[in-house]
Each structure stands twice: as C-alpha cells, then as structure tokens.
Short mmCIF file of C-alpha atoms in Angstrom, two decimals:
data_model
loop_
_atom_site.label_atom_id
_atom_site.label_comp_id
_atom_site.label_asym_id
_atom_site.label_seq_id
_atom_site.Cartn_x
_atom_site.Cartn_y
_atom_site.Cartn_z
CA UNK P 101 -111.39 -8.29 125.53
CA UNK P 102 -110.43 -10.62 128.48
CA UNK P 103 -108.00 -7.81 129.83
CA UNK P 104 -110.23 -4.59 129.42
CA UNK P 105 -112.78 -7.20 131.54
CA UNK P 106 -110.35 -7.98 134.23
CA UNK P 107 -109.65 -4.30 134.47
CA UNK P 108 -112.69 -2.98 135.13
CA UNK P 109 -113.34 -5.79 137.77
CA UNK P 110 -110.06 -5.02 139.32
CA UNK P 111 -111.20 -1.31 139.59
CA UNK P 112 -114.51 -2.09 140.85
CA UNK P 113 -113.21 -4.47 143.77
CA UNK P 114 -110.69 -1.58 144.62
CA UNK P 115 -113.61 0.72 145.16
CA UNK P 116 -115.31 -1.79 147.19
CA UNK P 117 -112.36 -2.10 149.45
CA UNK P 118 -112.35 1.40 149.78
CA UNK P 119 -115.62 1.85 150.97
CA UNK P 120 -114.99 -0.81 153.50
CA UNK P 121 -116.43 -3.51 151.93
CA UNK P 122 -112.93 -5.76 151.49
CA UNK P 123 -114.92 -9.36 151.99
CA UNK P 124 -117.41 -8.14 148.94
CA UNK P 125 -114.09 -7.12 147.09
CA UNK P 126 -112.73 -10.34 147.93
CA UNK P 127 -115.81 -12.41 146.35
CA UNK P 128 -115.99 -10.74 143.18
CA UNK P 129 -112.06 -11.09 142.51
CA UNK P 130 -112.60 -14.99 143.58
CA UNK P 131 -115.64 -15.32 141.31
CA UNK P 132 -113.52 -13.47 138.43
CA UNK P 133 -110.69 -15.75 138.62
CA UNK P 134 -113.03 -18.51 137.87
CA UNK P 135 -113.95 -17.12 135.16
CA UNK P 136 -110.37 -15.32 134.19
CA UNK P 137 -107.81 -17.81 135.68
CA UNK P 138 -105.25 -16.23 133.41
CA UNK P 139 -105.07 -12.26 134.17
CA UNK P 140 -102.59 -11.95 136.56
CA UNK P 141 -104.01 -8.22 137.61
CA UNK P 142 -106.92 -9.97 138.93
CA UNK P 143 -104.79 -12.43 141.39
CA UNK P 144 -103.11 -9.74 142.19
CA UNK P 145 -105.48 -7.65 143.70
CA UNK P 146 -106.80 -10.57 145.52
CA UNK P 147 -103.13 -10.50 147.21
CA UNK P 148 -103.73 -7.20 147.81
CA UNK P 149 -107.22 -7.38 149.29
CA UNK P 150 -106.41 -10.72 151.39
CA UNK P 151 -103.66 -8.42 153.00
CA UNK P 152 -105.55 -5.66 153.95
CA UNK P 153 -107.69 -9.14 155.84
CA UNK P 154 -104.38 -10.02 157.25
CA UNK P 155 -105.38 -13.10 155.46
CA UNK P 156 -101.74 -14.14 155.10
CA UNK P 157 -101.17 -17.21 153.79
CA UNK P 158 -103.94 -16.69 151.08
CA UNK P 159 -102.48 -13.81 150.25
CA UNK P 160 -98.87 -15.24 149.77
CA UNK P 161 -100.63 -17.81 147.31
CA UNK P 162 -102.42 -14.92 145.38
CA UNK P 163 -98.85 -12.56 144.72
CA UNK P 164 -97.51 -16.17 144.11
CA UNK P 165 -99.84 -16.79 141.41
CA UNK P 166 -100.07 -13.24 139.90
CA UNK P 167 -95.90 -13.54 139.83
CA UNK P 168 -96.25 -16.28 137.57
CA UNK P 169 -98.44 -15.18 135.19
CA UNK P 170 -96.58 -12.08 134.92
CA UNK P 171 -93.61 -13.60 134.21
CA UNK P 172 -96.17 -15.44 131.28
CA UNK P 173 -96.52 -12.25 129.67
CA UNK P 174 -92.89 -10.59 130.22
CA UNK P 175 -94.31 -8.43 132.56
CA UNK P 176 -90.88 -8.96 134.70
CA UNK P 177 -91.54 -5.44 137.01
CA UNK P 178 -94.70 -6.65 138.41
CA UNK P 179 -93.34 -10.42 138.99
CA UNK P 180 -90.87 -8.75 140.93
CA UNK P 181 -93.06 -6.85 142.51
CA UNK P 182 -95.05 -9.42 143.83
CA UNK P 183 -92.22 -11.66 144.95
CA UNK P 184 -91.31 -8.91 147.08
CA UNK P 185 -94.42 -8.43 148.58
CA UNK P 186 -94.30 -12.43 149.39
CA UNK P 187 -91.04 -11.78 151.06
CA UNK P 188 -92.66 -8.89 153.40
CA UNK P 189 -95.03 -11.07 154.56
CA UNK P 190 -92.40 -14.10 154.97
CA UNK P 191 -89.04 -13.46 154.78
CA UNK P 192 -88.02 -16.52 154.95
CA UNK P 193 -89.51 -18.40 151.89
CA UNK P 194 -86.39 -19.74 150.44
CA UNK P 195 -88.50 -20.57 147.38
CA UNK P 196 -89.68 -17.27 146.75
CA UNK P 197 -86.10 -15.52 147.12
CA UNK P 198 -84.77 -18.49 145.00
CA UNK P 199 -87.62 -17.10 142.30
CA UNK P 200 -86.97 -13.52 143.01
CA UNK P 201 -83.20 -14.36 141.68
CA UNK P 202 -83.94 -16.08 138.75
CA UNK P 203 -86.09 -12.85 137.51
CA UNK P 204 -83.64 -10.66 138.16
CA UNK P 205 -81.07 -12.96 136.59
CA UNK P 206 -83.25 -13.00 133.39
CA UNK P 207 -83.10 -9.06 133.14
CA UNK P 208 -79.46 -8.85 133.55
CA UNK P 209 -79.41 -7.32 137.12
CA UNK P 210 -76.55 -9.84 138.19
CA UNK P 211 -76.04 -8.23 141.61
CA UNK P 212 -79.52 -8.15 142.78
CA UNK P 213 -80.08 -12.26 141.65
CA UNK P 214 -76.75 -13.45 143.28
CA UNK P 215 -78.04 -11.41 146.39
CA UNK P 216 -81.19 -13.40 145.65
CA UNK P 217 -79.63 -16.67 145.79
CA UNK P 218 -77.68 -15.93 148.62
CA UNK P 219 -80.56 -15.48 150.92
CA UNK P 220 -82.69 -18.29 149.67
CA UNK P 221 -79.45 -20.77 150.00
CA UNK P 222 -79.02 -19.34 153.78
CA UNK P 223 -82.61 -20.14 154.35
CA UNK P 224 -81.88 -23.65 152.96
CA UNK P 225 -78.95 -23.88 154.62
CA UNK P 226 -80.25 -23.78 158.20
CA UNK P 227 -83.17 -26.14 157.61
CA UNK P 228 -80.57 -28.75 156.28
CA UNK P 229 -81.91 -28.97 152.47
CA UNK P 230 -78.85 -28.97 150.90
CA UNK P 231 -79.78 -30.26 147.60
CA UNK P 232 -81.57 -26.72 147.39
CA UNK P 233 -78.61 -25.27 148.87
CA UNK P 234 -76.22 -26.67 146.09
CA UNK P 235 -78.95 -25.62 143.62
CA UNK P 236 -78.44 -22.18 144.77
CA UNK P 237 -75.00 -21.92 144.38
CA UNK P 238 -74.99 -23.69 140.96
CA UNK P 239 -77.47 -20.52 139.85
CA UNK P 240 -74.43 -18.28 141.49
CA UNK P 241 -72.17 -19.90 139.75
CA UNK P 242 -73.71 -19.91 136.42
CA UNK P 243 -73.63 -15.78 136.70
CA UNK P 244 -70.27 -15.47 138.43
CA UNK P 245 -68.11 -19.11 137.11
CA UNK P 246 -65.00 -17.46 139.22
CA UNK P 247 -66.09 -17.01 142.30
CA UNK P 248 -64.37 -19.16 144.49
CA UNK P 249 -65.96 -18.92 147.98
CA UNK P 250 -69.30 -20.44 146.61
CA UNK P 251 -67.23 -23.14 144.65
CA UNK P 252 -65.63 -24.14 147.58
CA UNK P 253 -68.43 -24.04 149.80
CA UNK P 254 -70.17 -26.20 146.99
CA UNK P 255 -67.27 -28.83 147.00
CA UNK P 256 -67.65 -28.91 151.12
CA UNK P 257 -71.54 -30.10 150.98
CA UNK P 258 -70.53 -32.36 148.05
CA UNK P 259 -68.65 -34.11 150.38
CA UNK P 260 -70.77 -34.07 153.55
CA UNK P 261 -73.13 -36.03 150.60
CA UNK P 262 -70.08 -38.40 149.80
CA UNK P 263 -70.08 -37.20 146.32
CA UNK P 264 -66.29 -37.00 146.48
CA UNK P 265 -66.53 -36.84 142.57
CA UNK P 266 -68.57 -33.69 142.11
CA UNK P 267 -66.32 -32.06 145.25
CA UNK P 268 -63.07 -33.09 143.57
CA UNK P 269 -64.52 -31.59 140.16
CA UNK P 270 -65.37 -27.98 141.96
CA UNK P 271 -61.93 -28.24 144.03
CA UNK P 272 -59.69 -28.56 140.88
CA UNK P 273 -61.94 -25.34 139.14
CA UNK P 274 -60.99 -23.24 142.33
CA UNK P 275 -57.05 -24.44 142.16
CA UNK P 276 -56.52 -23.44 138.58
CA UNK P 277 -58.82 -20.29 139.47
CA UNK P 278 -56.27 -19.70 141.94
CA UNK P 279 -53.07 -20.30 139.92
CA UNK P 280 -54.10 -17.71 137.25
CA UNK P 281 -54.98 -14.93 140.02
CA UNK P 282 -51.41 -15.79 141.22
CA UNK P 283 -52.48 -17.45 144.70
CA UNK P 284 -49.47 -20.31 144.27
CA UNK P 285 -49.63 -21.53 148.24
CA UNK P 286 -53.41 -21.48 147.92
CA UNK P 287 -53.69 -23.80 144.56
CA UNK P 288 -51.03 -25.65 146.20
CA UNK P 289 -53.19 -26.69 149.04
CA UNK P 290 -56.16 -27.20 146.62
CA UNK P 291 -54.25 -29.46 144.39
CA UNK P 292 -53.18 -31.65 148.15
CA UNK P 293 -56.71 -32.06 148.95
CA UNK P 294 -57.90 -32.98 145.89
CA UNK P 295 -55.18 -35.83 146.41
CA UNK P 296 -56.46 -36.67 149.99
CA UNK P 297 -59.80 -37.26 148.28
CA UNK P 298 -58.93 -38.92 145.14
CA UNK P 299 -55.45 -40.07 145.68
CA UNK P 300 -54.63 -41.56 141.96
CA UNK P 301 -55.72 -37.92 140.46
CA UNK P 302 -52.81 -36.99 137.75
CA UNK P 303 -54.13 -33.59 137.22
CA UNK P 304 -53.38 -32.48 140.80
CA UNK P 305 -50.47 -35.04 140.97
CA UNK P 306 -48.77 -33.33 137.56
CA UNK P 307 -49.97 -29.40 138.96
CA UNK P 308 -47.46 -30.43 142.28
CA UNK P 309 -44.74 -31.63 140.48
CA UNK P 310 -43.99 -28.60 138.86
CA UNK P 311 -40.95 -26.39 140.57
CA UNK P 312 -42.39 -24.27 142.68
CA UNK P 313 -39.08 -23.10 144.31
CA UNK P 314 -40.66 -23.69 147.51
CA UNK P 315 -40.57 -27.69 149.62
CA UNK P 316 -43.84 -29.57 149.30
CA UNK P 317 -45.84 -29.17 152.65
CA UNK P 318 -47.19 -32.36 154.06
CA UNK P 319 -50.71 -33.23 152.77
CA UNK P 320 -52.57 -33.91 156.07
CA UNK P 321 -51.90 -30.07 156.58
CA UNK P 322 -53.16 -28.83 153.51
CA UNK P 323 -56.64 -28.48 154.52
CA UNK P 324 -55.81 -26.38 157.62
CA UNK P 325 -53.32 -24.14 155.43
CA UNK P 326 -56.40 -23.70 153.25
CA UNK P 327 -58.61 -22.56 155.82
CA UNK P 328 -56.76 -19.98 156.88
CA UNK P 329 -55.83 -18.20 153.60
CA UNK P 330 -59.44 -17.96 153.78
CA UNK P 331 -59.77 -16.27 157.22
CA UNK P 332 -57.09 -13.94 156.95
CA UNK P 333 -56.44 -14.93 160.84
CA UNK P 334 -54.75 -18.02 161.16
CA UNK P 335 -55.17 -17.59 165.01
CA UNK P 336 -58.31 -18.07 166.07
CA UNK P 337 -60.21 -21.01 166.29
CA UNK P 338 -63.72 -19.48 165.98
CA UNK P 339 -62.54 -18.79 162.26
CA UNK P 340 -62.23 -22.07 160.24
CA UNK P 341 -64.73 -22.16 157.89
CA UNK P 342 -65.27 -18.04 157.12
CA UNK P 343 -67.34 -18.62 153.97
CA UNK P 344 -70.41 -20.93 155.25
CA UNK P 345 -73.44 -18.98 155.31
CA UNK P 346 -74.75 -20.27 158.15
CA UNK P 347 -71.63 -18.71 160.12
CA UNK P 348 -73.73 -15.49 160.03
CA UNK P 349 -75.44 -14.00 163.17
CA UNK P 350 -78.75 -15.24 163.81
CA UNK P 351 -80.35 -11.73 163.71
CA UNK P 352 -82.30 -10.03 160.75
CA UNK P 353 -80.07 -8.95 157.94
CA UNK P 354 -80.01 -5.16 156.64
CA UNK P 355 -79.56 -5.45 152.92
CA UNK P 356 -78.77 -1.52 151.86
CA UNK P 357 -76.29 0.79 151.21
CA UNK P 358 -73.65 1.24 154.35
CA UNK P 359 -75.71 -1.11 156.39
CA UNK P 360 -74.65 -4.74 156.97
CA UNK P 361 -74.17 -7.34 159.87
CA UNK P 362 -71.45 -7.18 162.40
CA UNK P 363 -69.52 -10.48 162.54
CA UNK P 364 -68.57 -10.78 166.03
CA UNK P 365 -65.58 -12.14 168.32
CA UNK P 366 -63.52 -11.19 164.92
CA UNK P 367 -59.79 -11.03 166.15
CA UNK P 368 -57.48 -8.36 164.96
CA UNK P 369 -56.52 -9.09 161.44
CA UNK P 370 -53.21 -7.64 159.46
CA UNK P 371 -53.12 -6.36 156.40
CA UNK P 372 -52.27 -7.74 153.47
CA UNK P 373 -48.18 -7.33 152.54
CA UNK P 374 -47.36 -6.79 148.78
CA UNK P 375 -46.58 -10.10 148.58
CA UNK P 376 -50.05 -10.97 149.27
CA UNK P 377 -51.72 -8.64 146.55
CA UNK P 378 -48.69 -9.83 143.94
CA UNK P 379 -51.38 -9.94 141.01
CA UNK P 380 -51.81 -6.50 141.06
CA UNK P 381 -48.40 -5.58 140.52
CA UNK P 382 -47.31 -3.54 144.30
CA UNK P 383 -49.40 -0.48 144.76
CA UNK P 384 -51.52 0.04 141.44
CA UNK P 385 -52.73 -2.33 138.90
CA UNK P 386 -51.14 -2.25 135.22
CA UNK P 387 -53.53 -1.95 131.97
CA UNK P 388 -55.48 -4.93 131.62
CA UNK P 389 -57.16 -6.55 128.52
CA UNK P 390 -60.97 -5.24 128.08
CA UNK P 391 -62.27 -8.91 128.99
CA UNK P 392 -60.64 -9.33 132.52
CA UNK P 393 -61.80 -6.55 133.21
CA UNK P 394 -65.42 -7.21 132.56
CA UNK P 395 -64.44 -10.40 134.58
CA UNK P 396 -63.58 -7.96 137.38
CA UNK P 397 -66.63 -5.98 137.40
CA UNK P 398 -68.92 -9.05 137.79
CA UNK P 399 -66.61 -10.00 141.13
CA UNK P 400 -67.00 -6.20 142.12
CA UNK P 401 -70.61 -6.90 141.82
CA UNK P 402 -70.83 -10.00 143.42
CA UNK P 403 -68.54 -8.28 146.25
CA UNK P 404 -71.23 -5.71 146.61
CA UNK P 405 -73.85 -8.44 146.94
CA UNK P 406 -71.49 -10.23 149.72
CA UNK P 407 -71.23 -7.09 151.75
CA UNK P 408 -74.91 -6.45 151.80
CA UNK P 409 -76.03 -9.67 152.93
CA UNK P 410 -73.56 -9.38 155.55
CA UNK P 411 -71.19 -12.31 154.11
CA UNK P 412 -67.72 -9.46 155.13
CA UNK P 413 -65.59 -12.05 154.66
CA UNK P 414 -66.39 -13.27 151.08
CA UNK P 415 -66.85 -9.88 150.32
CA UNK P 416 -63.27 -8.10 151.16
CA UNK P 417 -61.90 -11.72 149.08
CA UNK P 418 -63.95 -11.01 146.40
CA UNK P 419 -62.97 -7.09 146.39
CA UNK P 420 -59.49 -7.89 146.63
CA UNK P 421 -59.95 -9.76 143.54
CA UNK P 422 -62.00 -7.13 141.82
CA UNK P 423 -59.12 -4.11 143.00
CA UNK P 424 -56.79 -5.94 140.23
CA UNK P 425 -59.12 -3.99 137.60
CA UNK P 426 -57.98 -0.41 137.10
CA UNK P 427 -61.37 1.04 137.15
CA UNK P 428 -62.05 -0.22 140.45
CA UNK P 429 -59.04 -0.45 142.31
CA UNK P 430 -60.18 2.85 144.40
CA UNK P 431 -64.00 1.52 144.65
CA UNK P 432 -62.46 -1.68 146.04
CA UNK P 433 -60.02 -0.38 148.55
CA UNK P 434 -62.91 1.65 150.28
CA UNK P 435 -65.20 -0.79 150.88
CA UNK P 436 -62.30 -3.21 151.88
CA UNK P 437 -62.07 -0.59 154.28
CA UNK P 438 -65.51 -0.57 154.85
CA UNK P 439 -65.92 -3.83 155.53
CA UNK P 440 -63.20 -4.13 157.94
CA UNK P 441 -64.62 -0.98 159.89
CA UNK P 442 -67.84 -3.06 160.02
CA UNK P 443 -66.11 -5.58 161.61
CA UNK P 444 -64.17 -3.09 163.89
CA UNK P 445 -60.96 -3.43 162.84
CA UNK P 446 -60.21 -0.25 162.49
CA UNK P 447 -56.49 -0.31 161.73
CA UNK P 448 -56.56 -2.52 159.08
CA UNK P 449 -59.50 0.01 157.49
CA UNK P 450 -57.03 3.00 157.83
CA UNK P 451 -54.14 0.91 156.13
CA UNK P 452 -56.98 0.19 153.60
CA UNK P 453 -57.90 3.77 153.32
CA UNK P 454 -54.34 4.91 152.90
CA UNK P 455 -53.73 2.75 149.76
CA UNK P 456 -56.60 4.72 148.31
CA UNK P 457 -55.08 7.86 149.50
CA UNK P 458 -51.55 7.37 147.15
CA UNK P 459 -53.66 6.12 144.26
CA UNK P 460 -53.12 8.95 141.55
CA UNK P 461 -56.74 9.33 140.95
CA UNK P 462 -57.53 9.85 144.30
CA UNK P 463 -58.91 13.58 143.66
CA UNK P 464 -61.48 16.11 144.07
CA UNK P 465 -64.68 14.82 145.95
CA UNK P 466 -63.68 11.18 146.23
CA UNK P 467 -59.93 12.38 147.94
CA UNK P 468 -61.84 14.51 150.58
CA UNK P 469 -64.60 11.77 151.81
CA UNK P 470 -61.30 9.40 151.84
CA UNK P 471 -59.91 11.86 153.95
CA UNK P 472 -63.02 12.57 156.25
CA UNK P 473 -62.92 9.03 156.31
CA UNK P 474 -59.37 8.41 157.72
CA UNK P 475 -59.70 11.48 159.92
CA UNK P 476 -63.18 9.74 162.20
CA UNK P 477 -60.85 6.72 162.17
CA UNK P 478 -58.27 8.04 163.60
CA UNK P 479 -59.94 10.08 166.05
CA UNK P 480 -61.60 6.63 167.00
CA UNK P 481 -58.13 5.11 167.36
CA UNK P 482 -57.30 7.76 169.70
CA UNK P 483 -54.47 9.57 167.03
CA UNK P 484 -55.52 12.62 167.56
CA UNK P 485 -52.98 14.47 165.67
CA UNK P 486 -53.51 12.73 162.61
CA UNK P 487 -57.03 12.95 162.71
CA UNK P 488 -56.23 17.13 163.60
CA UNK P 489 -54.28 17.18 160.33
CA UNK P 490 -56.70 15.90 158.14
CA UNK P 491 -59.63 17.50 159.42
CA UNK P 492 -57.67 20.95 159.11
CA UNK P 493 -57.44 19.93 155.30
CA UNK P 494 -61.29 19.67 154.63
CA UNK P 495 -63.15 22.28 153.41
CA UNK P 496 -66.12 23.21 155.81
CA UNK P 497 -64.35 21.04 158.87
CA UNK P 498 -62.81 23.58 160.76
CA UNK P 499 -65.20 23.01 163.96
CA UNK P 500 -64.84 18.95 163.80
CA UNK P 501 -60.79 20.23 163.61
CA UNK P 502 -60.85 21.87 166.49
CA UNK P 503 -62.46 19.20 168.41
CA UNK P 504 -59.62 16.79 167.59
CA UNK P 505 -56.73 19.14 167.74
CA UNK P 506 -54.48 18.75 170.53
CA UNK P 507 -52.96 20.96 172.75
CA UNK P 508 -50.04 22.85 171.42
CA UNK P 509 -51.21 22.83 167.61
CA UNK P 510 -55.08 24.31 168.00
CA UNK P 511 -53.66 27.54 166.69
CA UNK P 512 -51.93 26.37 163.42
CA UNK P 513 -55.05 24.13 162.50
CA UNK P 514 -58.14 26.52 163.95
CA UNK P 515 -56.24 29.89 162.87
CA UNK P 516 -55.28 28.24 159.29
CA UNK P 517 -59.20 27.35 159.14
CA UNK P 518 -61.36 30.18 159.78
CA UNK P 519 -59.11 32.22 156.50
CA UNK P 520 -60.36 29.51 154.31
CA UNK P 521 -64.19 29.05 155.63
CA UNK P 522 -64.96 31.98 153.19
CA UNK P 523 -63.34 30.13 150.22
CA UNK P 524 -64.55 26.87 150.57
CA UNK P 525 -64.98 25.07 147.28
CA UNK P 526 -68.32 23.01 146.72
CA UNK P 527 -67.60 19.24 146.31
CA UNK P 528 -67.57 18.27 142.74
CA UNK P 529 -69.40 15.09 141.74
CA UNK P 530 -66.97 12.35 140.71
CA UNK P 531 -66.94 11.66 137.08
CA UNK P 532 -69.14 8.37 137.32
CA UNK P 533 -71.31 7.22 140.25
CA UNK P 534 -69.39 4.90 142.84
CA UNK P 535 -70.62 2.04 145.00
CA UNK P 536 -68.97 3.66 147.89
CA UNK P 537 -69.52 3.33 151.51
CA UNK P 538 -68.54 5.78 153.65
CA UNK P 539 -68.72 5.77 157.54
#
C-alpha cells in the first residue's frame, strides 16, 4: 500500500517539475518522506529534483539516502545508480566510492569494486587518512588475497604507523607469494626486510638459510633491491616507490576502455629476459590446474582495474602475473603492450607485441589488429620498412602501405596490394570477447 502511495507521489512531483514548478515538487516529496521515511523512490526523486535546483549538497544527501534503502530491499541497480550520481556531483567522496565498491563486491563484479576501492583509497590517501586507506586495501585484498602491490603498499603505511607487527605479517604473505610465482631474488629481499624489522623472526631467518645457489646480499640493501624489481628501472631516481597511489598525476583520471593516465618522466625500460618470466616456462605457458587458473583470471581482472585507474605500473606486474594462465597469455601481452605505449615506451610495446605475434593462437582477427598494431609502432619508431611489410599484409591497408613504404620497395608492396583489394576477407570475430586495447 505504502509503495503504490509513494509511486503516485513520485509521479505527481515529476509532473510538477515538468511544468516548472520544481520548489512545489520539492515540498510534496519533503512532506512525503515524513510521512514515508522508508521508500527509497521517494528520496530519490528528491535527489533528482534538488539537482535540477543545483541544490547540491542536499541533493548528495537525498541519492545518499535513497542508496541505502535500496540496498534495504536488494534493489542493488538503483543503489548503484545513485552512488554514481553522488560521484557526478563530487568526485571525490572517498566514502561514496568506498560504498560504490562494496555493492559491486556484493554482486560479484570483482573488477568494477577493486576499481572502486582504488579510487576511494587515492582520495584517502592524499588527505592523509590512512586508517581509511588501509581499510581500502584490506576490502582489495579480501577479493584479490594475491595481489602483491596492495600488500606491500599496506605493509609500508603499517609502518609509517609503527605497527611493525601488522607490516611484518603482510611482508612475509608477499615473500611466500613470491616464492611460489618463482620470484627467488624478490622473496629473498622480502624475507631481509622482514629481518631488518623484526630481527629474531625464524620464519624469514629459516626461508634464507635454504641453498639458494646464489651468496646472501647484504641486508641494508635489500630494501633498495626490492624497489627496483618493482620499477622495472633500477636507474632512475624518480622511480622508488612505483606502486603508491598517490605517485599518480594530479589531473582527472579517465576510467574506460583504451583511455588511461600518462605517467610522466618514465625512463626507457627493457624488456623482460626469459629469465625474468621463468614461471611461465620461456615463450608459452604449459597446462595449468583449473584453480590457478581461476587465480589468474581474478589478477587479469584486477590488472584491468589497475590500467584504468591509471595505476600502469601495478597493472603490467599484475598482467605479467596473469600471462602465466593459458587463456590469457595473448590478452595479457597486449595490454602489457598497451600499457607501455601509454607510457611511451614504444620499443618495449613492440617486443611486447611480438611475443603475441609467435603465440600459436595468434590468428584470424586478433593476428591482424596485432599486426596493425606493430605496424603504427613502427612507423612511430621511424622503421619504416617494417611497418611497409606489415601494412602490405593487412587486408584493406594498401593506402596506409603506401604511405610507409620506402623508396625502392613501393612497387612490391603497392603492386602486391591493389590484386588483393578485391579479395579482401571480412574480419572474423574472435571466438570469445577480449579485454583488448588497441592503439
């Protein structure tokens, strides 16, 4: 009775406000909720109304409410909704993005709440609450347990709060993390700090003495050896702490497909040897058991969510992770490759893109936007010829061919084109959809 009530007072105050009469509107929706503090549909087209006011801050309060009482009822779509429309009118409610993440954590959408989190523990981070900062990567955590660069960066404000206990606790997770993805010098280092912090530990001081084939590096370096293993660039001093949030630009974030922050003053980076990716066994990962890679799809999700909120760095770790699973060892390489084209490293992306390139189901659609791909980099690199060759592969790419080709080889590439113009295949759609940036 209550909501067939609400409803026809919600419609009625929507009529008003189209007629012009939004204040009227206004009243009768405040003297409803009197009346009705419970139906969220009522609240929420007060938030509506007090917008079309520009009464901000009342309006904030009314999506606010009507989220909650949603949520009451299950009605999960609509609480999101309304968080959303919070975050439109201030982006920066930590609070509310904190909120928006645990909804979407309650219906399962794992990338979407850690992306969430993320932005609500950035927000905390810069105005210095880092109990809500640690709270937000705790929720992280609780969705993604392996994910190292929030662990860590959880042990660091641990110890700016002297809770050496809780740090050395979240270290020793990330070291044995580490020593089952294969990362020996990496767990080694872990294992040192832990005994910098907590000297008497005998789990870290048992984990060293094992033969390791290799001589023990001194412990006041351990930290620094750390660090970079994170960075990737051991040379640059701008780089020593790559996954702290609040190391990202100071300019508004683009959260969507292709689109993310540039880091910059990023110095040329190599890629990653064999030795490096040991875990997945040289160029293509082996047959794993169906729960790693479940494991592996939740850290290709989470990379996703990294690469969107701009976090490159934690993202093309966390992919290189996720490439051990067979499924998405090509999704991974390309937006590793992505990511480091983002950050304009171009040759490092075209290494990137290559690896994709051998992989044996690199075919149909999916081979030529690789290809398309590496040809634009190349051209950007200047390798013109390489660029020429690939182009002259693609169906439909004869004029972008020509453009590249150099002098002495135009007639091998253009000629070869314009027979197969006529014959050009369509692009078949890939067997499943793909999370797959292209530039």
């Amino acid at each position: 009775m209550s909501r067939d009530k609400a409803s026809k007072i919600v419609l009625r105050a929507r009529e008003l406000a189209v007629q012009g009469e939004v204040d009227r509107a206004i009243a009768e929706c405040r003297k409803a909720i009197a009346h009705l503090p419970d139906e969220p549909e009522i609240s929420l087209c007060l938030g509506e109304l007090f917008l079309k006011n520009q009464l901000m801050p009342e309006a904030t309060e009314a999506y606010d409410q009507a989220a909650r009482l949603f949520l009451q009822e299950e009605s999960v779509v609509k609480a999101v909704f309304c968080y959303k429309e919070i975050l439109k009118i201030q982006p920066n409610r930590a609070d509310i993005c904190v909120s928006l993440g645990d909804v979407n954590a309650r219906r399962g959408q794992v990338h979407n709440a850690v992306a969430d989190y993320l932005a609500g523990a950035k927000v905390y981070s810069q105005n210095a609450a880092t109990q809500e900062t640690c709270s937000a990567y705790r929720k992280i955590l609780a969705l993604a347990p392996r994910n190292t660069c929030v662990r860590l960066r959880l042990a660091e404000l641990h110890l700016q709060q002297g809770k050496t206990n809780e740090a050395v606790k979240e270290y020793l997770v990330v070291a044995e993390e580490y020593q089952r993805l294969q990362r020996d010098s990496e767990a080694r280092a872990l294992y040192e700090v832990i005994l910098k912090h907590s000297p008497d530990h005998r789990e870290a001081s048992r984990r060293l003495d094992l033969p390791t084939g290799e001589k023990e590096a001194d412990r006041e370096d351990a930290e620094q050896r750390l660090t970079t293993s994170h960075s990737g660039n051991g040379n640059s001093d701008d780089s020593h702490d790559e996954i702290v949030l609040e190391d990202v630009p100071d300019v508004e974030m683009i959260i969507s497909e292709g689109h993310v922050l540039e880091t910059s003053n990023v110095e040329d980076a190599p890629f990653p040897d064999e030795a490096v990716l040991a875990a997945e066994q040289r160029d293509f990962p082996s047959p794993i058991s169906s729960e790693l890679e479940e494991e592996l799809e939740a850290q290709y999700e989470l990379a996703l969510a990294y690469k969107e909120m701009g976090l490159l760095d934690e993202a093309i770790e966390t992919f290189e992770q996720a490439l051990r699973g067979p499924s998405r060892f090509l999704d991974a390489c390309t937006m590793i490759a992505t990511c480091y084209k983002d950050r304009r490293l171009n040759q490092t992306a075209i290494e990137w893109l290559e690896r994709a390139r051998r992989h044996p189901r690199c075919e149909g659609a999916l081979a030529l936007s690789v290809k398309l791909a590496l040809a634009q980099l190349y051209e950007t690199e200047g390798q013109v010829e390489k660029a020429a060759q690939l182009y002259g592969g693609l169906p439909a790419i004869q004029q972008t061919g020509e453009r590249v080709t150099p002098p002495g080889v135009a007639s091998r590439h253009v000629d070869a084109a314009a027979g197969d113009k006529a014959a050009a295949p369509k692009l078949e759609k890939p067997e499943k959809p793909r999370r797959i940036s292209f530039f």
